[in-house]
Amino acid sequence: MKTLRLERLGWIFMRLSGVVLIALIFTHLTVNLMQDGGVKAIDFAFVAGKLANPFWQWFDTALLWLALIHGTNGMRVVIQDYVLRPRLRKVLLTLLAVSTVTLIVLGTLVIFTLDPCPAGTPADLLPSFCPAV
Ligand code: HEM
């Protein structure tokens, strides 16, 4: 009974997160690609400048968590549907869980701990708000 309720919540989560992900991903692509210079203009200064802004920090966190949890839950269902050997199924589900937790922790750390003005870096590689050395 408890499993059924969890599966139902998972089903609802996949529909809701799918809709939110469409908006987040298209915003992400538009902001990163529709700038002067397009994809070629993405460099350290661009990324560090974005990640110094709390709006983009939380935007990226939402995108990271939703995309990973959505993708992981989808993969979990595929494994449960197609992998019939119990031991192999357990190994794959464990690997999936470990990789997802690792990516969520590392990705979130990058978003909130990136130093946009690392000491000793030439000024032309840094965002414009970094103090001149
Ligand atoms: C041509 C396609 C893409 C380009 C050029 C691109 C570019 C970038 C860049 C420059 C960043 C770092 C700065 C920022 O936050 O915007 C970034 C971060 C990120 N992108 Fe993309 N992206 C693309 C597609 C996608 C797609 C399809 C997804 C999700 C399904 C995605 C998910 C993310 C996430 C979650 C982060 C934050 C990662 C972190 O710092 O932990 N990106 N991307």
PDB file of C-alpha atoms and ligand atoms in Angstrom, residues 21 25 28-29 32-33 39 42 46-47 50-51 56 60 63-65 67 103 106-108 110-111, ligand 1:
ATOM      1  CA  LEU A  21      11.736  21.506 -16.884  1.00  0.00           C
ATOM      2  CA  ILE A  25      15.600  24.333 -20.138  1.00  0.00           C
ATOM      3  CA  HIS A  28      18.649  28.182 -19.979  1.00  0.00           C
ATOM      4  CA  LEU A  29      19.288  27.642 -23.682  1.00  0.00           C
ATOM      5  CA  ASN A  32      23.257  31.006 -22.851  1.00  0.00           C
ATOM      6  CA  LEU A  33      23.011  30.914 -26.631  1.00  0.00           C
ATOM      7  CA  VAL A  39      27.921  29.664 -27.893  1.00  0.00           C
ATOM      8  CA  ILE A  42      30.670  31.217 -23.200  1.00  0.00           C
ATOM      9  CA  PHE A  46      30.369  34.527 -18.505  1.00  0.00           C
ATOM     10  CA  VAL A  47      29.798  31.479 -16.288  1.00  0.00           C
ATOM     11  CA  LYS A  50      26.090  34.245 -13.903  1.00  0.00           C
ATOM     12  CA  LEU A  51      26.913  32.133 -10.877  1.00  0.00           C
ATOM     13  CA  TRP A  56      20.938  32.276 -11.502  1.00  0.00           C
ATOM     14  CA  ASP A  60      20.539  26.477 -11.826  1.00  0.00           C
ATOM     15  CA  LEU A  63      17.317  22.929 -13.065  1.00  0.00           C
ATOM     16  CA  LEU A  64      20.014  20.621 -11.673  1.00  0.00           C
ATOM     17  CA  TRP A  65      17.828  18.971  -9.031  1.00  0.00           C
ATOM     18  CA  ALA A  67      16.588  17.310 -14.248  1.00  0.00           C
ATOM     19  CA  LEU A 103      26.035  14.688  -9.198  1.00  0.00           C
ATOM     20  CA  LEU A 106      28.940  18.167  -6.658  1.00  0.00           C
ATOM     21  CA  GLY A 107      26.728  20.325  -8.900  1.00  0.00           C
ATOM     22  CA  THR A 108      25.185  22.177  -5.969  1.00  0.00           C
ATOM     23  CA  VAL A 110      29.884  24.228  -7.750  1.00  0.00           C
ATOM     24  CA  ILE A 111      26.889  26.572  -7.972  1.00  0.00           C
TER      25      ILE A 111
HETATM   26  C1  HEM B   1      23.494  23.799 -26.222  1.00  0.00           C
HETATM   27  C2  HEM B   1      23.039  23.457 -25.034  1.00  0.00           C
HETATM   28  C3  HEM B   1      23.573  23.986 -23.716  1.00  0.00           C
HETATM   29  C4  HEM B   1      24.528  24.941 -23.462  1.00  0.00           C
HETATM   30  C5  HEM B   1      25.349  25.773 -24.439  1.00  0.00           C
HETATM   31  C6  HEM B   1      24.643  25.042 -22.011  1.00  0.00           C
HETATM   32  C7  HEM B   1      25.523  25.895 -21.342  1.00  0.00           C
HETATM   33  C8  HEM B   1      25.677  25.954 -19.977  1.00  0.00           C
HETATM   34  C9  HEM B   1      26.546  26.872 -19.261  1.00  0.00           C
HETATM   35  C10 HEM B   1      27.419  27.949 -19.924  1.00  0.00           C
HETATM   36  C11 HEM B   1      26.415  26.633 -17.939  1.00  0.00           C
HETATM   37  C12 HEM B   1      27.099  27.367 -16.781  1.00  0.00           C
HETATM   38  C13 HEM B   1      26.461  28.751 -16.580  1.00  0.00           C
HETATM   39  C14 HEM B   1      24.984  28.709 -16.401  1.00  0.00           C
HETATM   40  O1  HEM B   1      24.549  28.369 -15.321  1.00  0.00           O
HETATM   41  O2  HEM B   1      24.287  28.998 -17.373  1.00  0.00           O
HETATM   42  C15 HEM B   1      25.476  25.543 -17.789  1.00  0.00           C
HETATM   43  C16 HEM B   1      25.086  24.993 -16.592  1.00  0.00           C
HETATM   44  C17 HEM B   1      24.095  24.048 -16.436  1.00  0.00           C
HETATM   45  N1  HEM B   1      23.366  23.453 -17.440  1.00  0.00           N
HETATM   46 FE1  HEM B   1      23.550  23.807 -19.424  1.00  0.00          FE
HETATM   47  N2  HEM B   1      23.755  24.164 -21.431  1.00  0.00           N
HETATM   48  C18 HEM B   1      23.081  23.490 -22.434  1.00  0.00           C
HETATM   49  C19 HEM B   1      22.085  22.528 -22.278  1.00  0.00           C
HETATM   50  C20 HEM B   1      21.590  22.078 -21.058  1.00  0.00           C
HETATM   51  C21 HEM B   1      20.473  21.141 -20.886  1.00  0.00           C
HETATM   52  C22 HEM B   1      19.666  20.517 -22.038  1.00  0.00           C
HETATM   53  C23 HEM B   1      20.323  20.950 -19.533  1.00  0.00           C
HETATM   54  C24 HEM B   1      19.344  20.099 -18.752  1.00  0.00           C
HETATM   55  C25 HEM B   1      18.578  19.182 -19.233  1.00  0.00           C
HETATM   56  C26 HEM B   1      21.354  21.752 -18.873  1.00  0.00           C
HETATM   57  C27 HEM B   1      21.525  21.810 -17.509  1.00  0.00           C
HETATM   58  C28 HEM B   1      22.455  22.595 -16.863  1.00  0.00           C
HETATM   59  C29 HEM B   1      22.619  22.624 -15.413  1.00  0.00           C
HETATM   60  C30 HEM B   1      21.823  21.804 -14.393  1.00  0.00           C
HETATM   61  C31 HEM B   1      23.655  23.539 -15.144  1.00  0.00           C
HETATM   62  C32 HEM B   1      24.232  23.902 -13.775  1.00  0.00           C
HETATM   63  C33 HEM B   1      25.324  22.874 -13.483  1.00  0.00           C
HETATM   64  C34 HEM B   1      26.044  23.144 -12.186  1.00  0.00           C
HETATM   65  O3  HEM B   1      26.756  24.133 -12.091  1.00  0.00           O
HETATM   66  O4  HEM B   1      25.924  22.331 -11.273  1.00  0.00           O
HETATM   67  N3  HEM B   1      22.093  22.425 -19.831  1.00  0.00           N
HETATM   68  N4  HEM B   1      25.043  25.134 -19.045  1.00  0.00           N
END
